[in-house]
Amino acid sequence: MRNADRLCLVHLWVAFAAFAVAAALGTWQMWVRSPLGANTGTPGQYFIAVTAHGVSMAYVLSTFFIMGFGYFVATTSLGRPLPSAIWAWIGFFMGVIGVIMAIIPIFGGSASVLFTFYPPLTGSPFFYIGLVLVVVASWIWCVLMIFAMTGWKRENPGKPVPLAMFATVANAIMWIWTTAGVAVELLFQVIPASLGLVQTIDVGLSRTLFSWTLHAIVYFWLIPAYIAFYTMAPRAAGGRLYSDAMGRLTFILFLIYSLPVGMHHLMMDPEHGNGTKFIQMFLTVFVTVPTLLTIFTITASFEIAGRLRGGRGVFGWIYALPWDRPMVLATGLAFVMLGFGGFGGIVNNGYGMNAMVHNTSWVTAHFHLIFGGSVVIMYFAIAYEIWPALTRREHPSLAPLRLQLWLWFIGMMIMTLPWHWLGLQGQWRRVANFNYNDPIISGWGPWVIASFVGGLVLLASAVLLIRNLVVLHRSERRFVPHPIYTLAIHPVRSVPAALNGFGIWNALLVVLMIASYALPIGQFFVAPSPGAMVHRLMDTAQ
Amino acid sequence: MSEQSRNPPSADRAWRIWASAAAAAVLFLGVVLGVLIIPVIQGRGAGLNAYTSICRSLGILPGSPAQRQPPTVTPAAPVSQVVWTPDVLQILARADTSKGRATVQDVCFACHGENGVAVSADYPNLNGQSGAALYKQLSDYRTGSRQHEQMSGIAQAIDESVLPDLAAYYAGQPKRRPALVSGPVAILRLIKLGDPNRNIPPCRACHRAEAGGPIETPTLNEQVHIYFVRQLQAFASGQRRNDVYGRMRLIAEQLSSAEIEGLARYYAAGQD
């Protein structure tokens, strides 16, 4: 096995190992919150589980998957080795050490602060330092991705960077921007507090810094799914990409409009003025543009494939598509979930409607549907697509792969739709249990049980995913090399420099970030607010 | 024709100009709407002038541009005068236990014993108690937030500067028994899990050392049985009300006599 292949595989296996553990914890959490498992385990145990679930899914699964996939894209789409395999391995081991450092205090009960931290709650410093190591490891990845692209551009002057790599670098640049907020929060506020060096935390500032990270991080998770939509799904469907330029524009728009918008997570916070909230809410609306561009472009690409396969009429091409191929199936299912989740997201972004759903289960359901649903199902599809190339073995059968994707889709819909409904009824989030004897809350019971059933289906799908990957490793079918990336209908021979690099977009992003965050962050230094007493949470395991 | 000549610099310049113009237009529109038009219109409805509305929309002045601030604010009467600030914590951290010992030998020992073990079942044990908890209760006795026929007068007679020293002295006295591990199932359940059906949180969520509860939370292990019962009864009846946010009053009023008795027995035996 080539070194680069091994590098990709170890990243992906760490990601999916964390995913499997987190899926089991998530199902347990759904059970104890339902009337069926009410009062099982202590609240302390519940919050350990929630923290472990969140950290595993949001930081370990996503970061390791994206790093592994990025290395794959860099080596396969550019056709040249990584700028430094040694640094890539250093990044991997640094990330693994970070994960171990974070996991030990979580399961020891001294870091039950959830993956979003919530200062002035502070847990063990090892938890935060471990997560910082994971972030630093991912920065190594970012630098390698940027060097890979610039190195290729030097060797191929004037040629357009392959779309998959262009998007990967867009994600790497966005991630560097994104992590600045949380890095400052952790290094200058939370870690000093957890070490006992300071006794108070300016919570308004820490929440604002985290909002800097909080929305764009979602797009960091999401972009691999979009890379698959643009560069893998049309080929898998037997067609071609409708527009390469549209893809580049989409990833650029994600880069510049995912960052100056995080304050829509703080709509109900008192520390910011309505006007500054409005500006970021307004910019958030533009995040829908790349998603709508993508739905149009990929649907058009699929229509081309469907018609090439003999589909006729307005909808006939849909039936003609090869839905038995995992990548095509996953794309279709992801689009359905993206539809529901996207509309839910537009609700979240409206100030008035946000007031209704704020801190309710609606929000939890929303991010499970978007990330856990649309994005993660594409992680599965990508894994199924690239794993044969990495292991030089073929899947013995595609049926279990399709079953796994269907189970994930069905489970996610059954889990999240009632969850949204519960949020509209006012069910609060971040609690360990509900008092089902209360006449109002008792009506929630059946909906929570339905969500739990969805969780069981998801767990079955998670187990099947691991089984499918293990079976592939043992498969005796030899890999038949084939192209992975889609060609565009109109071959891309050259693109404007603006669509082949990120200079202008980084400059615009600086302007937008200053406009969005200079006053909201600056106010804490001009007129410091009283600090909140650090609330040290040392042990909730008992 | 070379690859690059298909996109002459003018094309790139056009991209740069139009992209910048589009981003600037979006930003301009957001600022004009969010900081000028909407707040000024909202402020007019609320009887605010344009300048105030704009400053409020930017967060420079407090309040919403859509509402007048309430003309008067009635301050809530705090149940305790103790405020936990870094300064107070510093004072507690720097307390002088030798000064505390002197006062104990002079005043406190008659009821609470020199090492914090009460001389009769009527008084609480103070050995190994949380220093912050002791400081808060002494302060509350001084200010009248908590009342007791003997302690109110005694706490007022003691120099205020000695309170942290006293608290630190008793906090440093050792507990006597190692923790036991058993107890009736229903009581253990209340301690570890609470009772969600009555909105009762687990006792351990706050009353265990380093549990992460409010700083003034006392430890309960080895507490005198009858003192423990009386305090829960006083919280339940509202006679004692120096618990911030009424936390203990909300819990105690829902506990049955048998549960109070069971908890008192459990904690008197030494568990935490």
JSON list of N, CA and C in Angstrom, two decimals, chain A residues 354-411:
[
{"chain": "A", "resi": 354, "resn": "ASN", "atom": "N", "xyz": [-36.44, 33.08, 15.13]},
{"chain": "A", "resi": 354, "resn": "ASN", "atom": "CA", "xyz": [-35.35, 32.59, 15.98]},
{"chain": "A", "resi": 354, "resn": "ASN", "atom": "C", "xyz": [-35.75, 32.71, 17.45]},
{"chain": "A", "resi": 355, "resn": "ALA", "atom": "N", "xyz": [-36.46, 33.78, 17.78]},
{"chain": "A", "resi": 355, "resn": "ALA", "atom": "CA", "xyz": [-36.87, 33.97, 19.18]},
{"chain": "A", "resi": 355, "resn": "ALA", "atom": "C", "xyz": [-37.76, 32.82, 19.63]},
{"chain": "A", "resi": 356, "resn": "MET", "atom": "N", "xyz": [-38.54, 32.27, 18.70]},
{"chain": "A", "resi": 356, "resn": "MET", "atom": "CA", "xyz": [-39.43, 31.17, 19.07]},
{"chain": "A", "resi": 356, "resn": "MET", "atom": "C", "xyz": [-38.68, 29.85, 19.27]},
{"chain": "A", "resi": 357, "resn": "VAL", "atom": "N", "xyz": [-37.72, 29.61, 18.40]},
{"chain": "A", "resi": 357, "resn": "VAL", "atom": "CA", "xyz": [-37.07, 28.29, 18.43]},
{"chain": "A", "resi": 357, "resn": "VAL", "atom": "C", "xyz": [-35.77, 28.30, 19.23]},
{"chain": "A", "resi": 358, "resn": "HIS", "atom": "N", "xyz": [-35.35, 29.47, 19.69]},
{"chain": "A", "resi": 358, "resn": "HIS", "atom": "CA", "xyz": [-34.08, 29.58, 20.39]},
{"chain": "A", "resi": 358, "resn": "HIS", "atom": "C", "xyz": [-34.06, 28.67, 21.62]},
{"chain": "A", "resi": 359, "resn": "ASN", "atom": "N", "xyz": [-32.96, 27.96, 21.78]},
{"chain": "A", "resi": 359, "resn": "ASN", "atom": "CA", "xyz": [-32.78, 27.06, 22.93]},
{"chain": "A", "resi": 359, "resn": "ASN", "atom": "C", "xyz": [-33.82, 25.95, 23.01]},
{"chain": "A", "resi": 360, "resn": "THR", "atom": "N", "xyz": [-34.50, 25.67, 21.90]},
{"chain": "A", "resi": 360, "resn": "THR", "atom": "CA", "xyz": [-35.42, 24.53, 21.89]},
{"chain": "A", "resi": 360, "resn": "THR", "atom": "C", "xyz": [-34.79, 23.39, 21.08]},
{"chain": "A", "resi": 361, "resn": "SER", "atom": "N", "xyz": [-35.47, 22.26, 21.13]},
{"chain": "A", "resi": 361, "resn": "SER", "atom": "CA", "xyz": [-34.99, 21.09, 20.38]},
{"chain": "A", "resi": 361, "resn": "SER", "atom": "C", "xyz": [-34.99, 21.32, 18.88]},
{"chain": "A", "resi": 362, "resn": "TRP", "atom": "N", "xyz": [-35.72, 22.33, 18.43]},
{"chain": "A", "resi": 362, "resn": "TRP", "atom": "CA", "xyz": [-35.71, 22.64, 16.98]},
{"chain": "A", "resi": 362, "resn": "TRP", "atom": "C", "xyz": [-34.28, 22.78, 16.49]},
{"chain": "A", "resi": 363, "resn": "VAL", "atom": "N", "xyz": [-33.47, 23.51, 17.25]},
{"chain": "A", "resi": 363, "resn": "VAL", "atom": "CA", "xyz": [-32.11, 23.80, 16.81]},
{"chain": "A", "resi": 363, "resn": "VAL", "atom": "C", "xyz": [-31.28, 22.51, 16.78]},
{"chain": "A", "resi": 364, "resn": "THR", "atom": "N", "xyz": [-31.43, 21.70, 17.81]},
{"chain": "A", "resi": 364, "resn": "THR", "atom": "CA", "xyz": [-30.70, 20.42, 17.85]},
{"chain": "A", "resi": 364, "resn": "THR", "atom": "C", "xyz": [-31.11, 19.56, 16.66]},
{"chain": "A", "resi": 365, "resn": "ALA", "atom": "N", "xyz": [-32.40, 19.53, 16.41]},
{"chain": "A", "resi": 365, "resn": "ALA", "atom": "CA", "xyz": [-32.90, 18.72, 15.29]},
{"chain": "A", "resi": 365, "resn": "ALA", "atom": "C", "xyz": [-32.34, 19.27, 13.97]},
{"chain": "A", "resi": 366, "resn": "HIS", "atom": "N", "xyz": [-32.30, 20.59, 13.86]},
{"chain": "A", "resi": 366, "resn": "HIS", "atom": "CA", "xyz": [-31.81, 21.22, 12.63]},
{"chain": "A", "resi": 366, "resn": "HIS", "atom": "C", "xyz": [-30.37, 20.81, 12.34]},
{"chain": "A", "resi": 367, "resn": "PHE", "atom": "N", "xyz": [-29.49, 20.92, 13.34]},
{"chain": "A", "resi": 367, "resn": "PHE", "atom": "CA", "xyz": [-28.10, 20.62, 12.99]},
{"chain": "A", "resi": 367, "resn": "PHE", "atom": "C", "xyz": [-27.84, 19.13, 12.86]},
{"chain": "A", "resi": 368, "resn": "HIS", "atom": "N", "xyz": [-28.69, 18.31, 13.47]},
{"chain": "A", "resi": 368, "resn": "HIS", "atom": "CA", "xyz": [-28.57, 16.87, 13.20]},
{"chain": "A", "resi": 368, "resn": "HIS", "atom": "C", "xyz": [-28.99, 16.55, 11.77]},
{"chain": "A", "resi": 369, "resn": "LEU", "atom": "N", "xyz": [-30.05, 17.21, 11.31]},
{"chain": "A", "resi": 369, "resn": "LEU", "atom": "CA", "xyz": [-30.54, 16.92, 9.96]},
{"chain": "A", "resi": 369, "resn": "LEU", "atom": "C", "xyz": [-29.54, 17.39, 8.90]},
{"chain": "A", "resi": 370, "resn": "ILE", "atom": "N", "xyz": [-28.98, 18.59, 9.11]},
{"chain": "A", "resi": 370, "resn": "ILE", "atom": "CA", "xyz": [-28.05, 19.13, 8.11]},
{"chain": "A", "resi": 370, "resn": "ILE", "atom": "C", "xyz": [-26.70, 18.42, 8.16]},
{"chain": "A", "resi": 371, "resn": "PHE", "atom": "N", "xyz": [-26.10, 18.40, 9.36]},
{"chain": "A", "resi": 371, "resn": "PHE", "atom": "CA", "xyz": [-24.77, 17.79, 9.45]},
{"chain": "A", "resi": 371, "resn": "PHE", "atom": "C", "xyz": [-24.86, 16.27, 9.50]},
{"chain": "A", "resi": 372, "resn": "GLY", "atom": "N", "xyz": [-25.62, 15.78, 10.50]},
{"chain": "A", "resi": 372, "resn": "GLY", "atom": "CA", "xyz": [-25.73, 14.33, 10.65]},
{"chain": "A", "resi": 372, "resn": "GLY", "atom": "C", "xyz": [-26.39, 13.69, 9.44]},
{"chain": "A", "resi": 373, "resn": "GLY", "atom": "N", "xyz": [-27.31, 14.42, 8.81]},
{"chain": "A", "resi": 373, "resn": "GLY", "atom": "CA", "xyz": [-28.03, 13.86, 7.68]},
{"chain": "A", "resi": 373, "resn": "GLY", "atom": "C", "xyz": [-27.30, 14.11, 6.37]},
{"chain": "A", "resi": 374, "resn": "SER", "atom": "N", "xyz": [-27.52, 15.31, 5.81]},
{"chain": "A", "resi": 374, "resn": "SER", "atom": "CA", "xyz": [-27.01, 15.60, 4.45]},
{"chain": "A", "resi": 374, "resn": "SER", "atom": "C", "xyz": [-25.51, 15.41, 4.33]},
{"chain": "A", "resi": 375, "resn": "VAL", "atom": "N", "xyz": [-24.76, 15.89, 5.32]},
{"chain": "A", "resi": 375, "resn": "VAL", "atom": "CA", "xyz": [-23.31, 15.89, 5.20]},
{"chain": "A", "resi": 375, "resn": "VAL", "atom": "C", "xyz": [-22.74, 14.50, 5.45]},
{"chain": "A", "resi": 376, "resn": "VAL", "atom": "N", "xyz": [-23.15, 13.89, 6.56]},
{"chain": "A", "resi": 376, "resn": "VAL", "atom": "CA", "xyz": [-22.52, 12.62, 6.94]},
{"chain": "A", "resi": 376, "resn": "VAL", "atom": "C", "xyz": [-22.89, 11.52, 5.95]},
{"chain": "A", "resi": 377, "resn": "ILE", "atom": "N", "xyz": [-24.09, 11.58, 5.37]},
{"chain": "A", "resi": 377, "resn": "ILE", "atom": "CA", "xyz": [-24.43, 10.53, 4.39]},
{"chain": "A", "resi": 377, "resn": "ILE", "atom": "C", "xyz": [-23.49, 10.67, 3.18]},
{"chain": "A", "resi": 378, "resn": "MET", "atom": "N", "xyz": [-23.05, 11.89, 2.88]},
{"chain": "A", "resi": 378, "resn": "MET", "atom": "CA", "xyz": [-22.09, 12.05, 1.79]},
{"chain": "A", "resi": 378, "resn": "MET", "atom": "C", "xyz": [-20.69, 11.58, 2.22]},
{"chain": "A", "resi": 379, "resn": "TYR", "atom": "N", "xyz": [-20.37, 11.72, 3.52]},
{"chain": "A", "resi": 379, "resn": "TYR", "atom": "CA", "xyz": [-19.11, 11.13, 4.00]},
{"chain": "A", "resi": 379, "resn": "TYR", "atom": "C", "xyz": [-19.11, 9.61, 3.72]},
{"chain": "A", "resi": 380, "resn": "PHE", "atom": "N", "xyz": [-20.28, 8.99, 3.99]},
{"chain": "A", "resi": 380, "resn": "PHE", "atom": "CA", "xyz": [-20.37, 7.54, 3.73]},
{"chain": "A", "resi": 380, "resn": "PHE", "atom": "C", "xyz": [-20.14, 7.27, 2.25]},
{"chain": "A", "resi": 381, "resn": "ALA", "atom": "N", "xyz": [-20.83, 8.08, 1.42]},
{"chain": "A", "resi": 381, "resn": "ALA", "atom": "CA", "xyz": [-20.74, 7.85, -0.03]},
{"chain": "A", "resi": 381, "resn": "ALA", "atom": "C", "xyz": [-19.31, 8.04, -0.51]},
{"chain": "A", "resi": 382, "resn": "ILE", "atom": "N", "xyz": [-18.66, 9.08, 0.02]},
{"chain": "A", "resi": 382, "resn": "ILE", "atom": "CA", "xyz": [-17.26, 9.32, -0.37]},
{"chain": "A", "resi": 382, "resn": "ILE", "atom": "C", "xyz": [-16.40, 8.13, 0.06]},
{"chain": "A", "resi": 383, "resn": "ALA", "atom": "N", "xyz": [-16.64, 7.67, 1.31]},
{"chain": "A", "resi": 383, "resn": "ALA", "atom": "CA", "xyz": [-15.86, 6.53, 1.80]},
{"chain": "A", "resi": 383, "resn": "ALA", "atom": "C", "xyz": [-16.05, 5.33, 0.88]},
{"chain": "A", "resi": 384, "resn": "TYR", "atom": "N", "xyz": [-17.29, 5.04, 0.52]},
{"chain": "A", "resi": 384, "resn": "TYR", "atom": "CA", "xyz": [-17.56, 3.90, -0.36]},
{"chain": "A", "resi": 384, "resn": "TYR", "atom": "C", "xyz": [-16.90, 4.08, -1.72]},
{"chain": "A", "resi": 385, "resn": "GLU", "atom": "N", "xyz": [-16.79, 5.34, -2.16]},
{"chain": "A", "resi": 385, "resn": "GLU", "atom": "CA", "xyz": [-16.24, 5.63, -3.48]},
{"chain": "A", "resi": 385, "resn": "GLU", "atom": "C", "xyz": [-14.72, 5.50, -3.50]},
{"chain": "A", "resi": 386, "resn": "ILE", "atom": "N", "xyz": [-14.07, 6.02, -2.43]},
{"chain": "A", "resi": 386, "resn": "ILE", "atom": "CA", "xyz": [-12.60, 6.08, -2.49]},
{"chain": "A", "resi": 386, "resn": "ILE", "atom": "C", "xyz": [-11.93, 4.90, -1.80]},
{"chain": "A", "resi": 387, "resn": "TRP", "atom": "N", "xyz": [-12.67, 4.20, -0.92]},
{"chain": "A", "resi": 387, "resn": "TRP", "atom": "CA", "xyz": [-12.05, 3.10, -0.18]},
{"chain": "A", "resi": 387, "resn": "TRP", "atom": "C", "xyz": [-11.48, 2.04, -1.12]},
{"chain": "A", "resi": 388, "resn": "PRO", "atom": "N", "xyz": [-12.22, 1.66, -2.20]},
{"chain": "A", "resi": 388, "resn": "PRO", "atom": "CA", "xyz": [-11.63, 0.66, -3.12]},
{"chain": "A", "resi": 388, "resn": "PRO", "atom": "C", "xyz": [-10.30, 1.14, -3.71]},
{"chain": "A", "resi": 389, "resn": "ALA", "atom": "N", "xyz": [-10.22, 2.43, -4.05]},
{"chain": "A", "resi": 389, "resn": "ALA", "atom": "CA", "xyz": [-8.96, 2.92, -4.63]},
{"chain": "A", "resi": 389, "resn": "ALA", "atom": "C", "xyz": [-7.84, 2.89, -3.60]},
{"chain": "A", "resi": 390, "resn": "LEU", "atom": "N", "xyz": [-8.20, 3.09, -2.33]},
{"chain": "A", "resi": 390, "resn": "LEU", "atom": "CA", "xyz": [-7.18, 3.10, -1.28]},
{"chain": "A", "resi": 390, "resn": "LEU", "atom": "C", "xyz": [-6.71, 1.69, -0.93]},
{"chain": "A", "resi": 391, "resn": "THR", "atom": "N", "xyz": [-7.64, 0.73, -0.95]},
{"chain": "A", "resi": 391, "resn": "THR", "atom": "CA", "xyz": [-7.30, -0.63, -0.53]},
{"chain": "A", "resi": 391, "resn": "THR", "atom": "C", "xyz": [-7.00, -1.56, -1.69]},
{"chain": "A", "resi": 392, "resn": "ARG", "atom": "N", "xyz": [-7.28, -1.06, -2.92]},
{"chain": "A", "resi": 392, "resn": "ARG", "atom": "CA", "xyz": [-7.13, -1.89, -4.13]},
{"chain": "A", "resi": 392, "resn": "ARG", "atom": "C", "xyz": [-8.05, -3.11, -4.08]},
{"chain": "A", "resi": 393, "resn": "ARG", "atom": "N", "xyz": [-9.18, -2.96, -3.43]},
{"chain": "A", "resi": 393, "resn": "ARG", "atom": "CA", "xyz": [-10.17, -4.06, -3.39]},
{"chain": "A", "resi": 393, "resn": "ARG", "atom": "C", "xyz": [-11.53, -3.48, -3.74]},
{"chain": "A", "resi": 394, "resn": "GLU", "atom": "N", "xyz": [-12.44, -4.30, -4.24]},
{"chain": "A", "resi": 394, "resn": "GLU", "atom": "CA", "xyz": [-13.78, -3.85, -4.60]},
{"chain": "A", "resi": 394, "resn": "GLU", "atom": "C", "xyz": [-14.79, -4.33, -3.57]},
{"chain": "A", "resi": 395, "resn": "HIS", "atom": "N", "xyz": [-15.88, -3.60, -3.43]},
{"chain": "A", "resi": 395, "resn": "HIS", "atom": "CA", "xyz": [-16.98, -4.07, -2.59]},
{"chain": "A", "resi": 395, "resn": "HIS", "atom": "C", "xyz": [-17.52, -5.37, -3.19]},
{"chain": "A", "resi": 396, "resn": "PRO", "atom": "N", "xyz": [-17.69, -6.43, -2.37]},
{"chain": "A", "resi": 396, "resn": "PRO", "atom": "CA", "xyz": [-18.23, -7.67, -2.92]},
{"chain": "A", "resi": 396, "resn": "PRO", "atom": "C", "xyz": [-19.64, -7.46, -3.46]},
{"chain": "A", "resi": 397, "resn": "SER", "atom": "N", "xyz": [-20.41, -6.61, -2.79]},
{"chain": "A", "resi": 397, "resn": "SER", "atom": "CA", "xyz": [-21.77, -6.35, -3.24]},
{"chain": "A", "resi": 397, "resn": "SER", "atom": "C", "xyz": [-22.15, -4.93, -2.84]},
{"chain": "A", "resi": 398, "resn": "LEU", "atom": "N", "xyz": [-22.96, -4.28, -3.67]},
{"chain": "A", "resi": 398, "resn": "LEU", "atom": "CA", "xyz": [-23.37, -2.91, -3.34]},
{"chain": "A", "resi": 398, "resn": "LEU", "atom": "C", "xyz": [-24.65, -2.89, -2.50]},
{"chain": "A", "resi": 399, "resn": "ALA", "atom": "N", "xyz": [-25.34, -4.03, -2.40]},
{"chain": "A", "resi": 399, "resn": "ALA", "atom": "CA", "xyz": [-26.63, -4.04, -1.69]},
{"chain": "A", "resi": 399, "resn": "ALA", "atom": "C", "xyz": [-26.50, -3.59, -0.23]},
{"chain": "A", "resi": 400, "resn": "PRO", "atom": "N", "xyz": [-25.51, -4.11, 0.53]},
{"chain": "A", "resi": 400, "resn": "PRO", "atom": "CA", "xyz": [-25.42, -3.65, 1.93]},
{"chain": "A", "resi": 400, "resn": "PRO", "atom": "C", "xyz": [-25.06, -2.16, 2.02]},
{"chain": "A", "resi": 401, "resn": "LEU", "atom": "N", "xyz": [-24.40, -1.64, 1.01]},
{"chain": "A", "resi": 401, "resn": "LEU", "atom": "CA", "xyz": [-24.05, -0.22, 1.02]},
{"chain": "A", "resi": 401, "resn": "LEU", "atom": "C", "xyz": [-25.32, 0.62, 0.86]},
{"chain": "A", "resi": 402, "resn": "ARG", "atom": "N", "xyz": [-26.16, 0.18, -0.10]},
{"chain": "A", "resi": 402, "resn": "ARG", "atom": "CA", "xyz": [-27.42, 0.90, -0.31]},
{"chain": "A", "resi": 402, "resn": "ARG", "atom": "C", "xyz": [-28.30, 0.81, 0.94]},
{"chain": "A", "resi": 403, "resn": "LEU", "atom": "N", "xyz": [-28.34, -0.39, 1.52]},
{"chain": "A", "resi": 403, "resn": "LEU", "atom": "CA", "xyz": [-29.16, -0.58, 2.74]},
{"chain": "A", "resi": 403, "resn": "LEU", "atom": "C", "xyz": [-28.69, 0.38, 3.83]},
{"chain": "A", "resi": 404, "resn": "GLN", "atom": "N", "xyz": [-27.37, 0.48, 3.97]},
{"chain": "A", "resi": 404, "resn": "GLN", "atom": "CA", "xyz": [-26.83, 1.36, 5.02]},
{"chain": "A", "resi": 404, "resn": "GLN", "atom": "C", "xyz": [-27.23, 2.81, 4.76]},
{"chain": "A", "resi": 405, "resn": "LEU", "atom": "N", "xyz": [-27.15, 3.24, 3.52]},
{"chain": "A", "resi": 405, "resn": "LEU", "atom": "CA", "xyz": [-27.51, 4.64, 3.21]},
{"chain": "A", "resi": 405, "resn": "LEU", "atom": "C", "xyz": [-29.00, 4.88, 3.44]},
{"chain": "A", "resi": 406, "resn": "TRP", "atom": "N", "xyz": [-29.81, 3.94, 3.01]},
{"chain": "A", "resi": 406, "resn": "TRP", "atom": "CA", "xyz": [-31.26, 4.07, 3.23]},
{"chain": "A", "resi": 406, "resn": "TRP", "atom": "C", "xyz": [-31.58, 4.12, 4.72]},
{"chain": "A", "resi": 407, "resn": "LEU", "atom": "N", "xyz": [-30.94, 3.23, 5.49]},
{"chain": "A", "resi": 407, "resn": "LEU", "atom": "CA", "xyz": [-31.19, 3.22, 6.94]},
{"chain": "A", "resi": 407, "resn": "LEU", "atom": "C", "xyz": [-30.81, 4.56, 7.56]},
{"chain": "A", "resi": 408, "resn": "TRP", "atom": "N", "xyz": [-29.70, 5.11, 7.08]},
{"chain": "A", "resi": 408, "resn": "TRP", "atom": "CA", "xyz": [-29.27, 6.40, 7.66]},
{"chain": "A", "resi": 408, "resn": "TRP", "atom": "C", "xyz": [-30.29, 7.49, 7.34]},
{"chain": "A", "resi": 409, "resn": "PHE", "atom": "N", "xyz": [-30.75, 7.48, 6.10]},
{"chain": "A", "resi": 409, "resn": "PHE", "atom": "CA", "xyz": [-31.74, 8.49, 5.69]},
{"chain": "A", "resi": 409, "resn": "PHE", "atom": "C", "xyz": [-33.05, 8.32, 6.48]},
{"chain": "A", "resi": 410, "resn": "ILE", "atom": "N", "xyz": [-33.56, 7.10, 6.52]},
{"chain": "A", "resi": 410, "resn": "ILE", "atom": "CA", "xyz": [-34.84, 6.86, 7.20]},
{"chain": "A", "resi": 410, "resn": "ILE", "atom": "C", "xyz": [-34.70, 7.18, 8.69]},
{"chain": "A", "resi": 411, "resn": "GLY", "atom": "N", "xyz": [-33.60, 6.71, 9.29]},
{"chain": "A", "resi": 411, "resn": "GLY", "atom": "CA", "xyz": [-33.40, 6.96, 10.71]},
{"chain": "A", "resi": 411, "resn": "GLY", "atom": "C", "xyz": [-33.30, 8.45, 11.01]}
]
